[in-house]
PDB file of C-alpha atoms and ligand atoms in Angstrom:
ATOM      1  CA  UNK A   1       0.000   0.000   0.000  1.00 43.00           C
ATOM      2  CA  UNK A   2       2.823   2.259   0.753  1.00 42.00           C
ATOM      3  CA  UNK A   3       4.160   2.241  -2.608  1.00 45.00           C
ATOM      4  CA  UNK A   4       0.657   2.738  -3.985  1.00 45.00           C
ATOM      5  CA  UNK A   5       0.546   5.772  -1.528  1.00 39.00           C
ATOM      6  CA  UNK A   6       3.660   7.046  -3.055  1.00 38.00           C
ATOM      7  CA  UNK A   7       3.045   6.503  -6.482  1.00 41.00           C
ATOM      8  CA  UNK A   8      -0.016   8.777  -5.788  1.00 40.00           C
ATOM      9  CA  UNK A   9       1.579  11.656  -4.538  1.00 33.00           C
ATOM     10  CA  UNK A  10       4.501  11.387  -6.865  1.00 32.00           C
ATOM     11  CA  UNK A  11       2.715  11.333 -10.124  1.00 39.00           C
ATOM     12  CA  UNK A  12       2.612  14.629 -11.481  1.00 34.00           C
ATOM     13  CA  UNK A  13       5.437  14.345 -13.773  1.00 32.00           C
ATOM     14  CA  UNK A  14       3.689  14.633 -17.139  1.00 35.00           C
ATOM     15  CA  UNK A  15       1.026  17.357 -18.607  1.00 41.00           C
ATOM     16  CA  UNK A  16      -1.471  16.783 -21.498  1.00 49.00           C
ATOM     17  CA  UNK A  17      -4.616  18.092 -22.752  1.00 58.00           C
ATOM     18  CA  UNK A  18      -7.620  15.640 -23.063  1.00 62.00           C
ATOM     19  CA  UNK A  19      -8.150  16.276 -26.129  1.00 60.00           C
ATOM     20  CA  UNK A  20      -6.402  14.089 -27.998  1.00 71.00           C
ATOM     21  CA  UNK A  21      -6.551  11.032 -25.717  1.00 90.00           C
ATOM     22  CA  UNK A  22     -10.473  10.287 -26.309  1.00 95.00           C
ATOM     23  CA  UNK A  23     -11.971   9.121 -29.310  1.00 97.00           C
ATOM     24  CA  UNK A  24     -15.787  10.290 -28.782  1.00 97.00           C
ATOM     25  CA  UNK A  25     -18.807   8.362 -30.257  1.00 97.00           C
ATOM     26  CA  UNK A  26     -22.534   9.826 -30.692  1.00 98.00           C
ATOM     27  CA  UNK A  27     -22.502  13.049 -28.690  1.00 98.00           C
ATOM     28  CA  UNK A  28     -19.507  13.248 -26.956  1.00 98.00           C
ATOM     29  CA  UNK A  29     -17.545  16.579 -27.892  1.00 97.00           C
ATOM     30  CA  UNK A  30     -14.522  18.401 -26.889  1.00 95.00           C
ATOM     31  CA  UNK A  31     -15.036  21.267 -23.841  1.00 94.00           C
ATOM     32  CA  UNK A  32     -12.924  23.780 -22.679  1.00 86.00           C
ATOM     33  CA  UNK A  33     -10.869  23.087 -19.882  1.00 84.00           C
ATOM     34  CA  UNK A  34      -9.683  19.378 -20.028  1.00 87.00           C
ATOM     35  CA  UNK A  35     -13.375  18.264 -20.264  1.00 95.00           C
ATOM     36  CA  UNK A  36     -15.650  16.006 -22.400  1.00 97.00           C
ATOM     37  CA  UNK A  37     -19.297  16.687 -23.400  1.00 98.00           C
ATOM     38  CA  UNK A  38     -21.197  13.242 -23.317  1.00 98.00           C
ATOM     39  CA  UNK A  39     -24.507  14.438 -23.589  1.00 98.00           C
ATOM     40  CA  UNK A  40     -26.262  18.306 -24.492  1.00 98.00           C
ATOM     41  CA  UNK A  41     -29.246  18.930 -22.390  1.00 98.00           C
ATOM     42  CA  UNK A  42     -31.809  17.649 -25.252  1.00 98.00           C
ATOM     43  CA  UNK A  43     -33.519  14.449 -25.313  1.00 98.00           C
ATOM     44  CA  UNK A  44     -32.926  11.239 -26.858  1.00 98.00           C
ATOM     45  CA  UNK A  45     -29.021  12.149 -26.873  1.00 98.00           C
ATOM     46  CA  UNK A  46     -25.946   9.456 -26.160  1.00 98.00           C
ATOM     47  CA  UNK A  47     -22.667  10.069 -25.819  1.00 98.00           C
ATOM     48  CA  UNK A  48     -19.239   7.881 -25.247  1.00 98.00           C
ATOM     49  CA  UNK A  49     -15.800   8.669 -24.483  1.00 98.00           C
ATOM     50  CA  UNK A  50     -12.809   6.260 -24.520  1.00 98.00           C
ATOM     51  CA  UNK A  51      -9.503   6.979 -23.588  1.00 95.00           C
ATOM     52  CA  UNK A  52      -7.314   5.750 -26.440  1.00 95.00           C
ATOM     53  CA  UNK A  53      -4.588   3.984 -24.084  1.00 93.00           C
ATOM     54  CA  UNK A  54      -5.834   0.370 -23.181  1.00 95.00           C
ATOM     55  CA  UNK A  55      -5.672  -0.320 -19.181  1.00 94.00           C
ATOM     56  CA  UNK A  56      -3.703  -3.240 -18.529  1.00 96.00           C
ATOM     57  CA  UNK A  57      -4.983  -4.511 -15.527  1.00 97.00           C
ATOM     58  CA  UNK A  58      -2.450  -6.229 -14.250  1.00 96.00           C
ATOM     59  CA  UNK A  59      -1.297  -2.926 -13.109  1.00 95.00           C
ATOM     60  CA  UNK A  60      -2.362  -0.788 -10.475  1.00 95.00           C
ATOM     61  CA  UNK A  61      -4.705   1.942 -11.851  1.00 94.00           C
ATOM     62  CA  UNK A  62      -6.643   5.092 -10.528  1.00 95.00           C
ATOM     63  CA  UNK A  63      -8.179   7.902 -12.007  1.00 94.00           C
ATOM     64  CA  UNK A  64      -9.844  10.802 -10.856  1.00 95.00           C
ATOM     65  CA  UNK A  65     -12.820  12.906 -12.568  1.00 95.00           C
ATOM     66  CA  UNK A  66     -14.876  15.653 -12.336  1.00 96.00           C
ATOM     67  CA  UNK A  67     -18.004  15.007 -13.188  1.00 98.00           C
ATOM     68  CA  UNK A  68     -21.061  16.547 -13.737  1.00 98.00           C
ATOM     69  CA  UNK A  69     -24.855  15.100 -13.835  1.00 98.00           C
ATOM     70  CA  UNK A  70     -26.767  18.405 -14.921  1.00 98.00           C
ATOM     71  CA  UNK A  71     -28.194  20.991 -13.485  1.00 98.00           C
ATOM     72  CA  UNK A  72     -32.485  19.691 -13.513  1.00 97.00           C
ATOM     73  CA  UNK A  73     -33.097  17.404 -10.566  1.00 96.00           C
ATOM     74  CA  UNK A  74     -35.938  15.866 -13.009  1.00 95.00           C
ATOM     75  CA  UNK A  75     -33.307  15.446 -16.020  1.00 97.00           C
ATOM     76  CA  UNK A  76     -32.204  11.995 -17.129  1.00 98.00           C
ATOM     77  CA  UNK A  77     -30.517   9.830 -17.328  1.00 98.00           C
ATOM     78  CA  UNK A  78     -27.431   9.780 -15.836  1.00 98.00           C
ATOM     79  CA  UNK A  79     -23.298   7.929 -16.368  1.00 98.00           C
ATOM     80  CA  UNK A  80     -21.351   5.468 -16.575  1.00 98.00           C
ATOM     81  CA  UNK A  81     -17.510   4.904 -15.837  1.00 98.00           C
ATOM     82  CA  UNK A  82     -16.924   1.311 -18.003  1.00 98.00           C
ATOM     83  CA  UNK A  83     -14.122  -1.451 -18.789  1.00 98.00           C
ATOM     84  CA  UNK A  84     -14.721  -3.349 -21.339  1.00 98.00           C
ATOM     85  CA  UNK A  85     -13.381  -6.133 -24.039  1.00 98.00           C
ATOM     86  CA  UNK A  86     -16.145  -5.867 -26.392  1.00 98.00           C
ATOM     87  CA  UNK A  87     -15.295  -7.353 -29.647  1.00 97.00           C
ATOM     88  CA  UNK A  88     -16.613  -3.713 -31.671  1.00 98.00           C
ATOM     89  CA  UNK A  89     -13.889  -2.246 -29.705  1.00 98.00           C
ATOM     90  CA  UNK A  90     -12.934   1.698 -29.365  1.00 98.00           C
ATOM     91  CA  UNK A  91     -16.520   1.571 -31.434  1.00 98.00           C
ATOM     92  CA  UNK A  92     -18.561  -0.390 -28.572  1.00 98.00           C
ATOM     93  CA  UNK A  93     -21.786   1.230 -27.339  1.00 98.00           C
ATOM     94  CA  UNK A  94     -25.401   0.501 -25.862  1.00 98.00           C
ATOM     95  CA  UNK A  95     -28.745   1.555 -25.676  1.00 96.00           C
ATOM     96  CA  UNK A  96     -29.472   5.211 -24.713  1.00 96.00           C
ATOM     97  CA  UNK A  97     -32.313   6.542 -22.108  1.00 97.00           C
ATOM     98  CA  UNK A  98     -32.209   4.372 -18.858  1.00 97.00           C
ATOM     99  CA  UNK A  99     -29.456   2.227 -20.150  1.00 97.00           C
ATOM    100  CA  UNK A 100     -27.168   5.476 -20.278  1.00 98.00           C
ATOM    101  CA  UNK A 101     -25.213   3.752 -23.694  1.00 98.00           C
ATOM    102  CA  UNK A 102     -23.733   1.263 -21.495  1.00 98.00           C
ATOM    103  CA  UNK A 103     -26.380  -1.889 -20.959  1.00 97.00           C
ATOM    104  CA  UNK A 104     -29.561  -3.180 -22.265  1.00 93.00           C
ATOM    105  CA  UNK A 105     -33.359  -2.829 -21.617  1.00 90.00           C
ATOM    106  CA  UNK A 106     -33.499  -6.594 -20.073  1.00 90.00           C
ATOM    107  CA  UNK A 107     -30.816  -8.754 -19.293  1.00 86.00           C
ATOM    108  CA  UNK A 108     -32.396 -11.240 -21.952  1.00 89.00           C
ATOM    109  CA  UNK A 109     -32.421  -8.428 -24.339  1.00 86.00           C
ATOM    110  CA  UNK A 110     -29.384 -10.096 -26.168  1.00 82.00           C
ATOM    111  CA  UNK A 111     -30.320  -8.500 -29.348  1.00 82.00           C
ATOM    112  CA  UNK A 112     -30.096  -5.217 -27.983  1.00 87.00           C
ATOM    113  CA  UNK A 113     -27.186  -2.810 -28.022  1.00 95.00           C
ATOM    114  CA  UNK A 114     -24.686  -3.274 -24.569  1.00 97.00           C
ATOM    115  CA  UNK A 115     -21.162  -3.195 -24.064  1.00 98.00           C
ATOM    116  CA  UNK A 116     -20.320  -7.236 -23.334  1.00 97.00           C
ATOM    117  CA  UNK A 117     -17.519  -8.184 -21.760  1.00 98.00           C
ATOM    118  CA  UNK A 118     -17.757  -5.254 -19.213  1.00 98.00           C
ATOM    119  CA  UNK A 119     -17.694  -4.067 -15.467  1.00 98.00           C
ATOM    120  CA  UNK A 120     -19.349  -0.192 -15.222  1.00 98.00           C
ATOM    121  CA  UNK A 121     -20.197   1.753 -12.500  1.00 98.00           C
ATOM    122  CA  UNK A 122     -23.660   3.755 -12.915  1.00 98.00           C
ATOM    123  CA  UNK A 123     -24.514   7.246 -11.286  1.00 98.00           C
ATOM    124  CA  UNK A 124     -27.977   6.928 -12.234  1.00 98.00           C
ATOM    125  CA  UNK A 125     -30.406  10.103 -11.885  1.00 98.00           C
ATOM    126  CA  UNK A 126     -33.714   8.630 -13.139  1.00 98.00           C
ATOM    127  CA  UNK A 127     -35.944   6.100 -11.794  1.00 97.00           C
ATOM    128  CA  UNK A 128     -36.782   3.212 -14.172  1.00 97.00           C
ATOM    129  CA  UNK A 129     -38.330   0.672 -12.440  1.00 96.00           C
ATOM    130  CA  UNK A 130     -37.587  -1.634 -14.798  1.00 95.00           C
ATOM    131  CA  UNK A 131     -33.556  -1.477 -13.762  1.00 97.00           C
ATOM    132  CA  UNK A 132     -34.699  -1.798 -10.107  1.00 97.00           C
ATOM    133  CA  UNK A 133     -33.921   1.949 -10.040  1.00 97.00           C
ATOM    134  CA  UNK A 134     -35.043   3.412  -6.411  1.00 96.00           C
ATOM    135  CA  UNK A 135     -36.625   6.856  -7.064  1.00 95.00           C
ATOM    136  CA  UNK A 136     -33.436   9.097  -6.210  1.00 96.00           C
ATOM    137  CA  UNK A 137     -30.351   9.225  -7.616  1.00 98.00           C
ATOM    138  CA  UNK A 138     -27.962   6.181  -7.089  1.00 98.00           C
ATOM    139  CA  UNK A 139     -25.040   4.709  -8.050  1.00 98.00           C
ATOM    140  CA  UNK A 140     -24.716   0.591  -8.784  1.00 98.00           C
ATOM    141  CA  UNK A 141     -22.651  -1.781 -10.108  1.00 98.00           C
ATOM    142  CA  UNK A 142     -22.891  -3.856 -13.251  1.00 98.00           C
ATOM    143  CA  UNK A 143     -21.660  -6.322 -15.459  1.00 97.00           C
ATOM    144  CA  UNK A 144     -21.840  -7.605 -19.003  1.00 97.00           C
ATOM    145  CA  UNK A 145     -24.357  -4.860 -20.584  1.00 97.00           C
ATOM    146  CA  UNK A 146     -26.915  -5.315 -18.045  1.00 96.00           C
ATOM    147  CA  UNK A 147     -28.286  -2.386 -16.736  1.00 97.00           C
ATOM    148  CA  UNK A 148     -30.829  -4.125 -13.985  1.00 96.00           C
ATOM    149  CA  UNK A 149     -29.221  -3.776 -10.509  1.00 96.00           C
ATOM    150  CA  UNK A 150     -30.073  -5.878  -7.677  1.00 96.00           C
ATOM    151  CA  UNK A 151     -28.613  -3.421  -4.737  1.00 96.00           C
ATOM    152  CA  UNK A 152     -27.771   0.657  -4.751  1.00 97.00           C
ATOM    153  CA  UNK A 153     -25.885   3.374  -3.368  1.00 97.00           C
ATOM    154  CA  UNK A 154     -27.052   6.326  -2.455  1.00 95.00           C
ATOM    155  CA  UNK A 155     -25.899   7.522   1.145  1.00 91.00           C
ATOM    156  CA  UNK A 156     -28.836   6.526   2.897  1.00 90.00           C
ATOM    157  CA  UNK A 157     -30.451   9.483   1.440  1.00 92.00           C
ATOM    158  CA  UNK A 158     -34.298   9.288  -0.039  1.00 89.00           C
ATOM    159  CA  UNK A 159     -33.369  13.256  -1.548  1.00 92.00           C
ATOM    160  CA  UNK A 160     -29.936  11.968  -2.502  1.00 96.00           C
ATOM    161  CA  UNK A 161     -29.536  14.028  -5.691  1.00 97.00           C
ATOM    162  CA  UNK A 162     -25.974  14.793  -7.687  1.00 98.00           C
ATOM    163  CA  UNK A 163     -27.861  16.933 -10.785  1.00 98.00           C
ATOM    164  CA  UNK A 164     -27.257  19.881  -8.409  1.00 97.00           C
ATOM    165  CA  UNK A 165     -25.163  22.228 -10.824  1.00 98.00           C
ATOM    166  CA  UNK A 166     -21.976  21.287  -9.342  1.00 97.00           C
ATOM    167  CA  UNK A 167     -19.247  18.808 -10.548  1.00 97.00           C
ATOM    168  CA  UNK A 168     -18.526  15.394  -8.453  1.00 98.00           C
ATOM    169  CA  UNK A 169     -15.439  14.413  -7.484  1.00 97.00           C
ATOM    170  CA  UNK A 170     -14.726  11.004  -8.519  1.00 96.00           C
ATOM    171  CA  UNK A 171     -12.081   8.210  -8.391  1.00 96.00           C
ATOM    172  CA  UNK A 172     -11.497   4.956  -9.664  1.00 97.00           C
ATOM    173  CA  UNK A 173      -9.232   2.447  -8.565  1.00 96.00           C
ATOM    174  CA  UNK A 174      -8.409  -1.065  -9.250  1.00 97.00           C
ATOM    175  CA  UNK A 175      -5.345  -3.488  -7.169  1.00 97.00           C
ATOM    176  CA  UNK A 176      -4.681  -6.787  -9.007  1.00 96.00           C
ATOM    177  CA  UNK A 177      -2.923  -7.580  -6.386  1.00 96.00           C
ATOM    178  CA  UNK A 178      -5.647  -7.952  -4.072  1.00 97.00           C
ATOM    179  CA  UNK A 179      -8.501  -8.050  -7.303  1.00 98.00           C
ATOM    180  CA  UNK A 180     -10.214  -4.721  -5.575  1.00 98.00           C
ATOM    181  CA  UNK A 181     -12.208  -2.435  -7.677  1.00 98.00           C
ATOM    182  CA  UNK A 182     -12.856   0.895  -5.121  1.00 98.00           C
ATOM    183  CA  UNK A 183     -15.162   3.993  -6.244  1.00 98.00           C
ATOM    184  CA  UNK A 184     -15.728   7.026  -4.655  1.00 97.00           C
ATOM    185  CA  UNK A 185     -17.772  10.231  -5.520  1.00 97.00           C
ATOM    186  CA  UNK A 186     -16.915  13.280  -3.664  1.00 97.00           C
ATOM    187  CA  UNK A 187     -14.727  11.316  -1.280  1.00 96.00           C
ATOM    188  CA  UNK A 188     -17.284   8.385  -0.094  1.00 97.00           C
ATOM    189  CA  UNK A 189     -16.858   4.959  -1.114  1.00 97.00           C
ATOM    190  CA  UNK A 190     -20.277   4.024  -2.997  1.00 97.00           C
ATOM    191  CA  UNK A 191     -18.560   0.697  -4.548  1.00 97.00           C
ATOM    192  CA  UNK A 192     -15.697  -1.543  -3.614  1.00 97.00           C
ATOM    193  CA  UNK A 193     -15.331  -4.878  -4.176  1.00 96.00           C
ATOM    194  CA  UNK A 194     -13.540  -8.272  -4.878  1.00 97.00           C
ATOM    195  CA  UNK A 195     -13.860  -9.860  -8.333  1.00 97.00           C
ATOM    196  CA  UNK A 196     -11.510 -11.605 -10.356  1.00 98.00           C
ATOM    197  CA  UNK A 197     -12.012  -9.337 -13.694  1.00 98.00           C
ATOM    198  CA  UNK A 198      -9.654 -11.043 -15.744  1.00 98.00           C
ATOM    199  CA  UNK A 199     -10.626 -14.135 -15.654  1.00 97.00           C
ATOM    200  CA  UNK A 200     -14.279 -13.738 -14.179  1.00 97.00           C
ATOM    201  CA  UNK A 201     -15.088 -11.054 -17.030  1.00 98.00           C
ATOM    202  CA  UNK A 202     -12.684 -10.947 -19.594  1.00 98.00           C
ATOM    203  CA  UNK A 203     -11.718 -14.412 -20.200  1.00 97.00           C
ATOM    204  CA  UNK A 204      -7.994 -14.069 -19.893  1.00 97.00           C
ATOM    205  CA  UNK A 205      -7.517 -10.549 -21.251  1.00 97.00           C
ATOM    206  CA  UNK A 206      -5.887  -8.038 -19.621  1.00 97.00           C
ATOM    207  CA  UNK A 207      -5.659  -5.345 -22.219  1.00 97.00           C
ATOM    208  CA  UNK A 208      -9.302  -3.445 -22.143  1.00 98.00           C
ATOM    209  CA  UNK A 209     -10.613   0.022 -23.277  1.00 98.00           C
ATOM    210  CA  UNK A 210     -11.980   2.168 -20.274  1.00 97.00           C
ATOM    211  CA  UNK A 211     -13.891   5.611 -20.553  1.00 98.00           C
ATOM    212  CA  UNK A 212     -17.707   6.904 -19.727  1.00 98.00           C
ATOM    213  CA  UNK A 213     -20.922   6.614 -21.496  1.00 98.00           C
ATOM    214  CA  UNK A 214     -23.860   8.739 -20.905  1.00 98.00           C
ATOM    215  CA  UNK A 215     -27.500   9.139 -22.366  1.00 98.00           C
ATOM    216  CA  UNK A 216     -30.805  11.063 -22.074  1.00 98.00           C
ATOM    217  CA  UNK A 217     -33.958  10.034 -23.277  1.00 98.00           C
ATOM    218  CA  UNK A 218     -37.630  11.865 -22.903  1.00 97.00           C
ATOM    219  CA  UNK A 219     -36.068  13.875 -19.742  1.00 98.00           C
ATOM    220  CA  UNK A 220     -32.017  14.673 -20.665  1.00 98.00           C
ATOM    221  CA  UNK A 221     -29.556  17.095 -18.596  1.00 98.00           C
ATOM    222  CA  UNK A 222     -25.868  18.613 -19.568  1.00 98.00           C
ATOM    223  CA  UNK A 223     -23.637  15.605 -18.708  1.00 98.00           C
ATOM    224  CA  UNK A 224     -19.742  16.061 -18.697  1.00 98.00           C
ATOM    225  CA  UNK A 225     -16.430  14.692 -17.512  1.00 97.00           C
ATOM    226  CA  UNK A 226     -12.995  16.550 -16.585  1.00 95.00           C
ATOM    227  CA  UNK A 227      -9.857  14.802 -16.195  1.00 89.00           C
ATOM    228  CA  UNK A 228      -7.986  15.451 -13.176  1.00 88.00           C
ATOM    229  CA  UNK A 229      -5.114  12.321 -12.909  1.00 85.00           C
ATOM    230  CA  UNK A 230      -4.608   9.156 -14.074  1.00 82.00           C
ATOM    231  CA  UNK A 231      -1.768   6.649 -12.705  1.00 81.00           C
ATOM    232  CA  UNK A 232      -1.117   3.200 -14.430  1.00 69.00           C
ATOM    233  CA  UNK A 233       2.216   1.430 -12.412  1.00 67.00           C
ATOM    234  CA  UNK A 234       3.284  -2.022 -14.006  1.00 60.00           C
ATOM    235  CA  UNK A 235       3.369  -3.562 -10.335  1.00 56.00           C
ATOM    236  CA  UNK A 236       6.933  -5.165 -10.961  1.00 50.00           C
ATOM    237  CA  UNK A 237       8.036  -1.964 -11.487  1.00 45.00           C
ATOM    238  CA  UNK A 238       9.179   0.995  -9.132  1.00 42.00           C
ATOM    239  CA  UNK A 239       8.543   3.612 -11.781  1.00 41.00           C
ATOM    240  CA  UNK A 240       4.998   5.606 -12.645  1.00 42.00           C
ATOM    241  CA  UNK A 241       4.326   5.276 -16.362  1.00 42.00           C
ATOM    242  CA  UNK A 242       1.598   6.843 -18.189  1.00 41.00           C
ATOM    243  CA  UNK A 243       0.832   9.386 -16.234  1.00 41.00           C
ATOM    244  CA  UNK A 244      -1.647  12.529 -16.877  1.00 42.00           C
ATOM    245  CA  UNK A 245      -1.861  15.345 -14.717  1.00 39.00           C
ATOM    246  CA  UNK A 246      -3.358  18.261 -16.794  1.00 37.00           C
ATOM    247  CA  UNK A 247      -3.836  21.619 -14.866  1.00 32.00           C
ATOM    248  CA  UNK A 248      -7.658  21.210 -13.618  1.00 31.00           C
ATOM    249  CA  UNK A 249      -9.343  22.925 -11.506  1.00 30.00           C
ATOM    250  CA  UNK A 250     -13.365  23.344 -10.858  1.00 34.00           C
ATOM    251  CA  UNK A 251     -13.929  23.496 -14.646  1.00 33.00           C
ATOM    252  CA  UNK A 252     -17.883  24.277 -15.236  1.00 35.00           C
ATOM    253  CA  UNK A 253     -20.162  24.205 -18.094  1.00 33.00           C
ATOM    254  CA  UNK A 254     -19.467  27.333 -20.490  1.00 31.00           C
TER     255      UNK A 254
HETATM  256 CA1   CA B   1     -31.800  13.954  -9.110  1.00 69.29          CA
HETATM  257 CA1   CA B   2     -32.352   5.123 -14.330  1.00 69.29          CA
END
């Protein structure tokens, strides 16, 4: 852990722009300010950024985002952060309104759009029953393109609501040495767990495309992302590689 701890505050050793580092499908365009447009605030909209460098997860990896859900508590729908091996590649995408271009209507909607192999993380700001959605904003786990959750986060809050005009703090990481996936948003855990992704989702891979996907459907807020860092470390190694730290601070909508 103490190498992990130093490899965090050590990593500010190169500076980029986004821009180049995301290719963008549907929606997604280029913002001031190191940040990434997924969807306007008009309906029926989708929008998916992937950064361009594959994670290797063998190697210790963490990011941290801004992001930001919209500004209309009754907007829709919401984002996802997402790993995934699917064979369409830097090209993968799903379904838009309550699937937020990540999963499918029903889990046996296999002739549906979803992004298959795949872990994501939702922050989901519009109730669909259908997805097991409470009615506040929450954020869940899934797997393999399905978009129906069984459990939730949302701080034990029934107002619990992150379309508030302001952007979220979040982080990403992922241990192989332990196999621990750990989210936060605005500095509380709302995910961790165990899971063997490499050979319990990806079937041996370890090279996969990461990024977010976002959609809106008959309600639809302005949904972006802001890079803040990103640190890969091979864990036989003792030096950072790819490293991002772009000068970022508070960016907001224009
Ligand atoms: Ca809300
Ligand atoms: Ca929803």
């Amino acid at each position: 852990m103490y190498r992990y701890l130093t490899l965090l505050f050590s990593l500010f050793v190169a500076s980029h722009t986004v821009n180049a580092q995301f290719e963008l499908i549907g929606d997604a365009e280029y913002m001031s300010g190191n940040c990434i447009r997924l969807t306007p605030d008009y309906q029926y909209r989708e929008g998916i950024a992937y950064y361009q460098t594959k994670l290797d997860l063998s190697n210790y990896f963490e990011i941290t985002f801004d992001i930001f859900f919209g500004a209309n508590d009754e907007g829709a729908d919401g984002i996802t952060f997402v790993i995934h091996d699917d064979p369409r590649g830097y090209e993968a995408f799903g379904t838009w309104g309550e699937c937020m271009g990540y999963g499918r209507w029903s889990p046996s909607a296999y002739w549906a759009n979803s992004i298959t192999p795949s872990i994501a993380v939702e922050f989901d700001t519009y109730q669909n029953p259908q997805q097991n959605d409470p009615w506040y904003d929450h954020v869940a786990y899934l797997e393999n393109g399905i978009s129906f959750h069984e459990s939730h986060w949302n701080n034990d809050e029934d107002d619990f609501n992150i379309e508030d005009n302001f952007l979220h703090d979040f982080r990403f990481s992922w241990n192989p040495e332990t196999q621990t996936i750990k989210v936060t948003l605005d500095g509380k855990v709302v995910h961790t767990g165990q899971r063997d992704l490499i050979n319990d989702i990806f079937e041996g891979s370890t090279k996969v495309i990461w990024g977010f996907t976002a959609s809106t459907g008959r309600k639809s807020n302005l949904q972006y992302f802001c890079l803040r860092t990103l640190a890969q470390q091979n864990t036989n190694e003792s030096t950072p590689e790819n490293i991002i730290s772009p000068s970022l601070k508070n960016a907001k909508a224009e």
